[in-house]
Amino acid sequence: LWRFLIDDDFSGWKEIMCPFSSFFARQDWQPDTAIKNDMIDFPVYSYQFEPKTPGKGNYRVDSLKLTKSADAK
């Protein structure tokens, strides 16, 4: 599993760009079936959102898309 951490230090809506080069492998847990080669393998079959610090609140996602470059909006 790979992570991209976001500091939740804002309110309201915000565009967040998550380049694959900024993801890193989880060191605390990997499933037994994971290929542990320090590379993001494609195709990506799933993703998940989790709070950086567990607590109360809501996350709302308006739009999510994968692009070949950060310039493609």
PDB file of N, CA and C in Angstrom:
ATOM      1  N   LEU A   1       0.835  -1.171   0.000  1.00  0.00           N
ATOM      2  CA  LEU A   1       0.000   0.000   0.000  1.00  0.00           C
ATOM      3  C   LEU A   1       0.881   1.235   0.000  1.00  0.00           C
ATOM      4  N   TRP A   2       0.422   2.239  -0.710  1.00  0.00           N
ATOM      5  CA  TRP A   2       1.170   3.480  -0.868  1.00  0.00           C
ATOM      6  C   TRP A   2       0.403   4.625  -0.233  1.00  0.00           C
ATOM      7  N   ARG A   3       1.118   5.647   0.209  1.00  0.00           N
ATOM      8  CA  ARG A   3       0.505   6.781   0.891  1.00  0.00           C
ATOM      9  C   ARG A   3       0.914   8.101   0.261  1.00  0.00           C
ATOM     10  N   PHE A   4       0.000   9.029   0.357  1.00  0.00           N
ATOM     11  CA  PHE A   4       0.257  10.438   0.067  1.00  0.00           C
ATOM     12  C   PHE A   4      -0.423  11.197   1.194  1.00  0.00           C
ATOM     13  N   LEU A   5       0.325  11.878   2.032  1.00  0.00           N
ATOM     14  CA  LEU A   5      -0.232  12.537   3.208  1.00  0.00           C
ATOM     15  C   LEU A   5      -0.592  13.987   2.906  1.00  0.00           C
ATOM     16  N   ILE A   6      -1.727  14.400   3.439  1.00  0.00           N
ATOM     17  CA  ILE A   6      -2.215  15.765   3.258  1.00  0.00           C
ATOM     18  C   ILE A   6      -2.427  16.365   4.639  1.00  0.00           C
ATOM     19  N   ASP A   7      -1.869  17.542   4.871  1.00  0.00           N
ATOM     20  CA  ASP A   7      -2.124  18.250   6.124  1.00  0.00           C
ATOM     21  C   ASP A   7      -3.498  18.898   6.036  1.00  0.00           C
ATOM     22  N   ASP A   8      -4.363  18.543   6.945  1.00  0.00           N
ATOM     23  CA  ASP A   8      -5.712  19.094   6.981  1.00  0.00           C
ATOM     24  C   ASP A   8      -5.684  20.382   7.799  1.00  0.00           C
ATOM     25  N   ASP A   9      -5.090  21.415   7.211  1.00  0.00           N
ATOM     26  CA  ASP A   9      -4.931  22.686   7.909  1.00  0.00           C
ATOM     27  C   ASP A   9      -5.700  23.803   7.212  1.00  0.00           C
ATOM     28  N   PHE A  10      -6.822  23.457   6.594  1.00  0.00           N
ATOM     29  CA  PHE A  10      -7.624  24.427   5.863  1.00  0.00           C
ATOM     30  C   PHE A  10      -9.095  24.080   6.051  1.00  0.00           C
ATOM     31  N   SER A  11      -9.956  25.021   5.716  1.00  0.00           N
ATOM     32  CA  SER A  11     -11.389  24.746   5.724  1.00  0.00           C
ATOM     33  C   SER A  11     -11.930  25.091   4.345  1.00  0.00           C
ATOM     34  N   GLY A  12     -13.065  24.532   4.017  1.00  0.00           N
ATOM     35  CA  GLY A  12     -13.636  24.765   2.705  1.00  0.00           C
ATOM     36  C   GLY A  12     -13.033  23.836   1.668  1.00  0.00           C
ATOM     37  N   TRP A  13     -13.269  24.167   0.404  1.00  0.00           N
ATOM     38  CA  TRP A  13     -12.798  23.341  -0.709  1.00  0.00           C
ATOM     39  C   TRP A  13     -11.386  23.735  -1.096  1.00  0.00           C
ATOM     40  N   LYS A  14     -10.630  22.760  -1.550  1.00  0.00           N
ATOM     41  CA  LYS A  14      -9.259  23.014  -1.987  1.00  0.00           C
ATOM     42  C   LYS A  14      -8.884  21.966  -3.025  1.00  0.00           C
ATOM     43  N   GLU A  15      -8.240  22.407  -4.110  1.00  0.00           N
ATOM     44  CA  GLU A  15      -7.724  21.450  -5.088  1.00  0.00           C
ATOM     45  C   GLU A  15      -6.416  20.886  -4.549  1.00  0.00           C
ATOM     46  N   ILE A  16      -6.305  19.581  -4.558  1.00  0.00           N
ATOM     47  CA  ILE A  16      -5.098  18.917  -4.072  1.00  0.00           C
ATOM     48  C   ILE A  16      -4.559  18.042  -5.190  1.00  0.00           C
ATOM     49  N   MET A  17      -3.327  18.283  -5.577  1.00  0.00           N
ATOM     50  CA  MET A  17      -2.663  17.487  -6.604  1.00  0.00           C
ATOM     51  C   MET A  17      -1.800  16.449  -5.891  1.00  0.00           C
ATOM     52  N   CYS A  18      -1.893  15.204  -6.327  1.00  0.00           N
ATOM     53  CA  CYS A  18      -1.160  14.102  -5.700  1.00  0.00           C
ATOM     54  C   CYS A  18      -0.316  13.386  -6.748  1.00  0.00           C
ATOM     55  N   PRO A  19       0.851  13.905  -7.099  1.00  0.00           N
ATOM     56  CA  PRO A  19       1.673  13.237  -8.108  1.00  0.00           C
ATOM     57  C   PRO A  19       2.160  11.873  -7.619  1.00  0.00           C
ATOM     58  N   PHE A  20       2.139  10.886  -8.498  1.00  0.00           N
ATOM     59  CA  PHE A  20       2.582   9.543  -8.113  1.00  0.00           C
ATOM     60  C   PHE A  20       3.998   9.557  -7.543  1.00  0.00           C
ATOM     61  N   SER A  21       4.834  10.487  -8.004  1.00  0.00           N
ATOM     62  CA  SER A  21       6.217  10.544  -7.514  1.00  0.00           C
ATOM     63  C   SER A  21       6.296  10.940  -6.039  1.00  0.00           C
ATOM     64  N   SER A  22       5.215  11.472  -5.476  1.00  0.00           N
ATOM     65  CA  SER A  22       5.198  11.870  -4.068  1.00  0.00           C
ATOM     66  C   SER A  22       4.612  10.811  -3.143  1.00  0.00           C
ATOM     67  N   PHE A  23       4.133   9.707  -3.698  1.00  0.00           N
ATOM     68  CA  PHE A  23       3.620   8.613  -2.877  1.00  0.00           C
ATOM     69  C   PHE A  23       4.789   7.818  -2.311  1.00  0.00           C
ATOM     70  N   PHE A  24       4.582   7.206  -1.159  1.00  0.00           N
ATOM     71  CA  PHE A  24       5.607   6.350  -0.568  1.00  0.00           C
ATOM     72  C   PHE A  24       4.942   5.111   0.008  1.00  0.00           C
ATOM     73  N   ALA A  25       5.680   4.031   0.074  1.00  0.00           N
ATOM     74  CA  ALA A  25       5.132   2.761   0.564  1.00  0.00           C
ATOM     75  C   ALA A  25       4.924   2.822   2.071  1.00  0.00           C
ATOM     76  N   ARG A  26       3.812   2.250   2.519  1.00  0.00           N
ATOM     77  CA  ARG A  26       3.573   2.140   3.962  1.00  0.00           C
ATOM     78  C   ARG A  26       4.631   1.232   4.562  1.00  0.00           C
ATOM     79  N   GLN A  27       5.217   1.654   5.649  1.00  0.00           N
ATOM     80  CA  GLN A  27       6.217   0.845   6.336  1.00  0.00           C
ATOM     81  C   GLN A  27       5.621   0.052   7.492  1.00  0.00           C
ATOM     82  N   ASP A  28       4.449   0.477   7.983  1.00  0.00           N
ATOM     83  CA  ASP A  28       3.857  -0.168   9.153  1.00  0.00           C
ATOM     84  C   ASP A  28       3.047  -1.409   8.810  1.00  0.00           C
ATOM     85  N   TRP A  29       2.588  -1.548   7.561  1.00  0.00           N
ATOM     86  CA  TRP A  29       1.784  -2.719   7.204  1.00  0.00           C
ATOM     87  C   TRP A  29       1.699  -2.848   5.689  1.00  0.00           C
ATOM     88  N   GLN A  30       1.806  -4.071   5.209  1.00  0.00           N
ATOM     89  CA  GLN A  30       1.577  -4.417   3.812  1.00  0.00           C
ATOM     90  C   GLN A  30       0.852  -5.757   3.802  1.00  0.00           C
ATOM     91  N   PRO A  31      -0.123  -5.930   2.912  1.00  0.00           N
ATOM     92  CA  PRO A  31      -0.802  -7.226   2.852  1.00  0.00           C
ATOM     93  C   PRO A  31       0.171  -8.319   2.408  1.00  0.00           C
ATOM     94  N   ASP A  32      -0.118  -9.553   2.791  1.00  0.00           N
ATOM     95  CA  ASP A  32       0.750 -10.679   2.431  1.00  0.00           C
ATOM     96  C   ASP A  32       0.919 -10.816   0.924  1.00  0.00           C
ATOM     97  N   THR A  33      -0.089 -10.400   0.165  1.00  0.00           N
ATOM     98  CA  THR A  33      -0.043 -10.546  -1.295  1.00  0.00           C
ATOM     99  C   THR A  33       0.642  -9.374  -1.992  1.00  0.00           C
ATOM    100  N   ALA A  34       1.073  -8.372  -1.240  1.00  0.00           N
ATOM    101  CA  ALA A  34       1.684  -7.192  -1.852  1.00  0.00           C
ATOM    102  C   ALA A  34       3.041  -7.524  -2.454  1.00  0.00           C
ATOM    103  N   ILE A  35       3.313  -6.940  -3.612  1.00  0.00           N
ATOM    104  CA  ILE A  35       4.635  -7.037  -4.229  1.00  0.00           C
ATOM    105  C   ILE A  35       5.471  -5.912  -3.629  1.00  0.00           C
ATOM    106  N   LYS A  36       6.479  -6.252  -2.895  1.00  0.00           N
ATOM    107  CA  LYS A  36       7.268  -5.259  -2.162  1.00  0.00           C
ATOM    108  C   LYS A  36       8.526  -4.902  -2.957  1.00  0.00           C
ATOM    109  N   ASN A  37       8.329  -4.106  -4.012  1.00  0.00           N
ATOM    110  CA  ASN A  37       9.448  -3.762  -4.882  1.00  0.00           C
ATOM    111  C   ASN A  37       9.692  -2.253  -4.956  1.00  0.00           C
ATOM    112  N   ASP A  38       9.065  -1.465  -4.067  1.00  0.00           N
ATOM    113  CA  ASP A  38       9.229  -0.008  -4.037  1.00  0.00           C
ATOM    114  C   ASP A  38       8.857   0.672  -5.346  1.00  0.00           C
ATOM    115  N   MET A  39       7.936   0.085  -6.085  1.00  0.00           N
ATOM    116  CA  MET A  39       7.426   0.690  -7.316  1.00  0.00           C
ATOM    117  C   MET A  39       5.907   0.638  -7.279  1.00  0.00           C
ATOM    118  N   ILE A  40       5.261   1.689  -7.772  1.00  0.00           N
ATOM    119  CA  ILE A  40       3.809   1.648  -7.911  1.00  0.00           C
ATOM    120  C   ILE A  40       3.519   0.847  -9.176  1.00  0.00           C
ATOM    121  N   ASP A  41       2.871  -0.282  -9.000  1.00  0.00           N
ATOM    122  CA  ASP A  41       2.571  -1.149 -10.135  1.00  0.00           C
ATOM    123  C   ASP A  41       1.220  -0.775 -10.740  1.00  0.00           C
ATOM    124  N   PHE A  42       1.168  -0.747 -12.042  1.00  0.00           N
ATOM    125  CA  PHE A  42      -0.067  -0.422 -12.754  1.00  0.00           C
ATOM    126  C   PHE A  42      -0.591  -1.674 -13.417  1.00  0.00           C
ATOM    127  N   PRO A  43      -1.867  -1.842 -13.585  1.00  0.00           N
ATOM    128  CA  PRO A  43      -2.887  -0.845 -13.264  1.00  0.00           C
ATOM    129  C   PRO A  43      -3.146  -0.769 -11.765  1.00  0.00           C
ATOM    130  N   VAL A  44      -3.586   0.403 -11.317  1.00  0.00           N
ATOM    131  CA  VAL A  44      -3.993   0.594  -9.927  1.00  0.00           C
ATOM    132  C   VAL A  44      -5.418   0.069  -9.813  1.00  0.00           C
ATOM    133  N   TYR A  45      -5.631  -0.888  -8.933  1.00  0.00           N
ATOM    134  CA  TYR A  45      -6.948  -1.514  -8.806  1.00  0.00           C
ATOM    135  C   TYR A  45      -7.837  -0.842  -7.770  1.00  0.00           C
ATOM    136  N   SER A  46      -7.261  -0.194  -6.795  1.00  0.00           N
ATOM    137  CA  SER A  46      -8.082   0.444  -5.770  1.00  0.00           C
ATOM    138  C   SER A  46      -7.287   1.545  -5.086  1.00  0.00           C
ATOM    139  N   TYR A  47      -7.991   2.368  -4.366  1.00  0.00           N
ATOM    140  CA  TYR A  47      -7.368   3.401  -3.555  1.00  0.00           C
ATOM    141  C   TYR A  47      -8.265   3.627  -2.349  1.00  0.00           C
ATOM    142  N   GLN A  48      -7.723   4.262  -1.339  1.00  0.00           N
ATOM    143  CA  GLN A  48      -8.525   4.544  -0.149  1.00  0.00           C
ATOM    144  C   GLN A  48      -8.135   5.902   0.399  1.00  0.00           C
ATOM    145  N   PHE A  49      -9.046   6.499   1.131  1.00  0.00           N
ATOM    146  CA  PHE A  49      -8.783   7.744   1.839  1.00  0.00           C
ATOM    147  C   PHE A  49      -8.833   7.448   3.324  1.00  0.00           C
ATOM    148  N   GLU A  50      -7.910   8.010   4.049  1.00  0.00           N
ATOM    149  CA  GLU A  50      -7.944   7.872   5.501  1.00  0.00           C
ATOM    150  C   GLU A  50      -7.396   9.148   6.107  1.00  0.00           C
ATOM    151  N   PRO A  51      -7.926   9.553   7.252  1.00  0.00           N
ATOM    152  CA  PRO A  51      -7.412  10.769   7.881  1.00  0.00           C
ATOM    153  C   PRO A  51      -5.985  10.563   8.377  1.00  0.00           C
ATOM    154  N   LYS A  52      -5.173  11.615   8.260  1.00  0.00           N
ATOM    155  CA  LYS A  52      -3.791  11.546   8.739  1.00  0.00           C
ATOM    156  C   LYS A  52      -3.775  11.336  10.250  1.00  0.00           C
ATOM    157  N   THR A  53      -4.654  12.049  10.942  1.00  0.00           N
ATOM    158  CA  THR A  53      -4.827  11.868  12.378  1.00  0.00           C
ATOM    159  C   THR A  53      -6.261  11.431  12.615  1.00  0.00           C
ATOM    160  N   PRO A  54      -6.472  10.233  13.137  1.00  0.00           N
ATOM    161  CA  PRO A  54      -7.850   9.779  13.368  1.00  0.00           C
ATOM    162  C   PRO A  54      -8.606  10.754  14.266  1.00  0.00           C
ATOM    163  N   GLY A  55      -9.849  10.980  13.936  1.00  0.00           N
ATOM    164  CA  GLY A  55     -10.671  11.890  14.719  1.00  0.00           C
ATOM    165  C   GLY A  55     -12.062  11.969  14.136  1.00  0.00           C
ATOM    166  N   LYS A  56     -12.729  13.055  14.413  1.00  0.00           N
ATOM    167  CA  LYS A  56     -14.087  13.251  13.921  1.00  0.00           C
ATOM    168  C   LYS A  56     -14.064  14.228  12.760  1.00  0.00           C
ATOM    169  N   GLY A  57     -15.061  14.115  11.903  1.00  0.00           N
ATOM    170  CA  GLY A  57     -15.170  15.040  10.795  1.00  0.00           C
ATOM    171  C   GLY A  57     -15.560  14.322   9.518  1.00  0.00           C
ATOM    172  N   ASN A  58     -15.597  15.071   8.444  1.00  0.00           N
ATOM    173  CA  ASN A  58     -16.000  14.533   7.142  1.00  0.00           C
ATOM    174  C   ASN A  58     -14.985  14.916   6.078  1.00  0.00           C
ATOM    175  N   TYR A  59     -14.819  14.031   5.130  1.00  0.00           N
ATOM    176  CA  TYR A  59     -14.061  14.317   3.915  1.00  0.00           C
ATOM    177  C   TYR A  59     -15.046  14.261   2.766  1.00  0.00           C
ATOM    178  N   ARG A  60     -15.004  15.246   1.915  1.00  0.00           N
ATOM    179  CA  ARG A  60     -15.876  15.241   0.742  1.00  0.00           C
ATOM    180  C   ARG A  60     -14.997  15.369  -0.492  1.00  0.00           C
ATOM    181  N   VAL A  61     -15.211  14.495  -1.444  1.00  0.00           N
ATOM    182  CA  VAL A  61     -14.468  14.513  -2.699  1.00  0.00           C
ATOM    183  C   VAL A  61     -15.437  14.918  -3.793  1.00  0.00           C
ATOM    184  N   ASP A  62     -15.130  16.006  -4.477  1.00  0.00           N
ATOM    185  CA  ASP A  62     -15.989  16.513  -5.534  1.00  0.00           C
ATOM    186  C   ASP A  62     -15.671  15.839  -6.858  1.00  0.00           C
ATOM    187  N   SER A  63     -14.401  15.646  -7.137  1.00  0.00           N
ATOM    188  CA  SER A  63     -13.986  15.067  -8.413  1.00  0.00           C
ATOM    189  C   SER A  63     -12.620  14.422  -8.216  1.00  0.00           C
ATOM    190  N   LEU A  64     -12.441  13.284  -8.838  1.00  0.00           N
ATOM    191  CA  LEU A  64     -11.172  12.578  -8.748  1.00  0.00           C
ATOM    192  C   LEU A  64     -10.827  12.087 -10.140  1.00  0.00           C
ATOM    193  N   LYS A  65      -9.618  12.385 -10.607  1.00  0.00           N
ATOM    194  CA  LYS A  65      -9.227  11.903 -11.931  1.00  0.00           C
ATOM    195  C   LYS A  65      -7.731  11.646 -11.985  1.00  0.00           C
ATOM    196  N   LEU A  66      -7.370  10.726 -12.835  1.00  0.00           N
ATOM    197  CA  LEU A  66      -5.968  10.421 -13.099  1.00  0.00           C
ATOM    198  C   LEU A  66      -5.603  11.016 -14.445  1.00  0.00           C
ATOM    199  N   THR A  67      -4.465  11.692 -14.502  1.00  0.00           N
ATOM    200  CA  THR A  67      -3.989  12.273 -15.752  1.00  0.00           C
ATOM    201  C   THR A  67      -2.538  11.877 -15.966  1.00  0.00           C
ATOM    202  N   LYS A  68      -2.077  12.046 -17.180  1.00  0.00           N
ATOM    203  CA  LYS A  68      -0.684  11.710 -17.483  1.00  0.00           C
ATOM    204  C   LYS A  68       0.277  12.794 -17.035  1.00  0.00           C
ATOM    205  N   SER A  69      -0.216  14.010 -16.818  1.00  0.00           N
ATOM    206  CA  SER A  69       0.656  15.083 -16.355  1.00  0.00           C
ATOM    207  C   SER A  69      -0.141  16.052 -15.501  1.00  0.00           C
ATOM    208  N   ALA A  70       0.566  16.832 -14.711  1.00  0.00           N
ATOM    209  CA  ALA A  70      -0.099  17.811 -13.846  1.00  0.00           C
ATOM    210  C   ALA A  70      -0.746  18.921 -14.659  1.00  0.00           C
ATOM    211  N   ASP A  71      -0.307  19.111 -15.903  1.00  0.00           N
ATOM    212  CA  ASP A  71      -0.867  20.161 -16.747  1.00  0.00           C
ATOM    213  C   ASP A  71      -2.249  19.807 -17.280  1.00  0.00           C
ATOM    214  N   ALA A  72      -2.588  18.532 -17.297  1.00  0.00           N
ATOM    215  CA  ALA A  72      -3.881  18.095 -17.841  1.00  0.00           C
ATOM    216  C   ALA A  72      -4.947  18.249 -16.772  1.00  0.00           C
ATOM    217  N   LYS A  73      -5.769  19.269 -16.889  1.00  0.00           N
ATOM    218  CA  LYS A  73      -6.812  19.503 -15.877  1.00  0.00           C
ATOM    219  C   LYS A  73      -8.166  19.257 -16.445  1.00  0.00           C
TER     220      LYS A  73
END
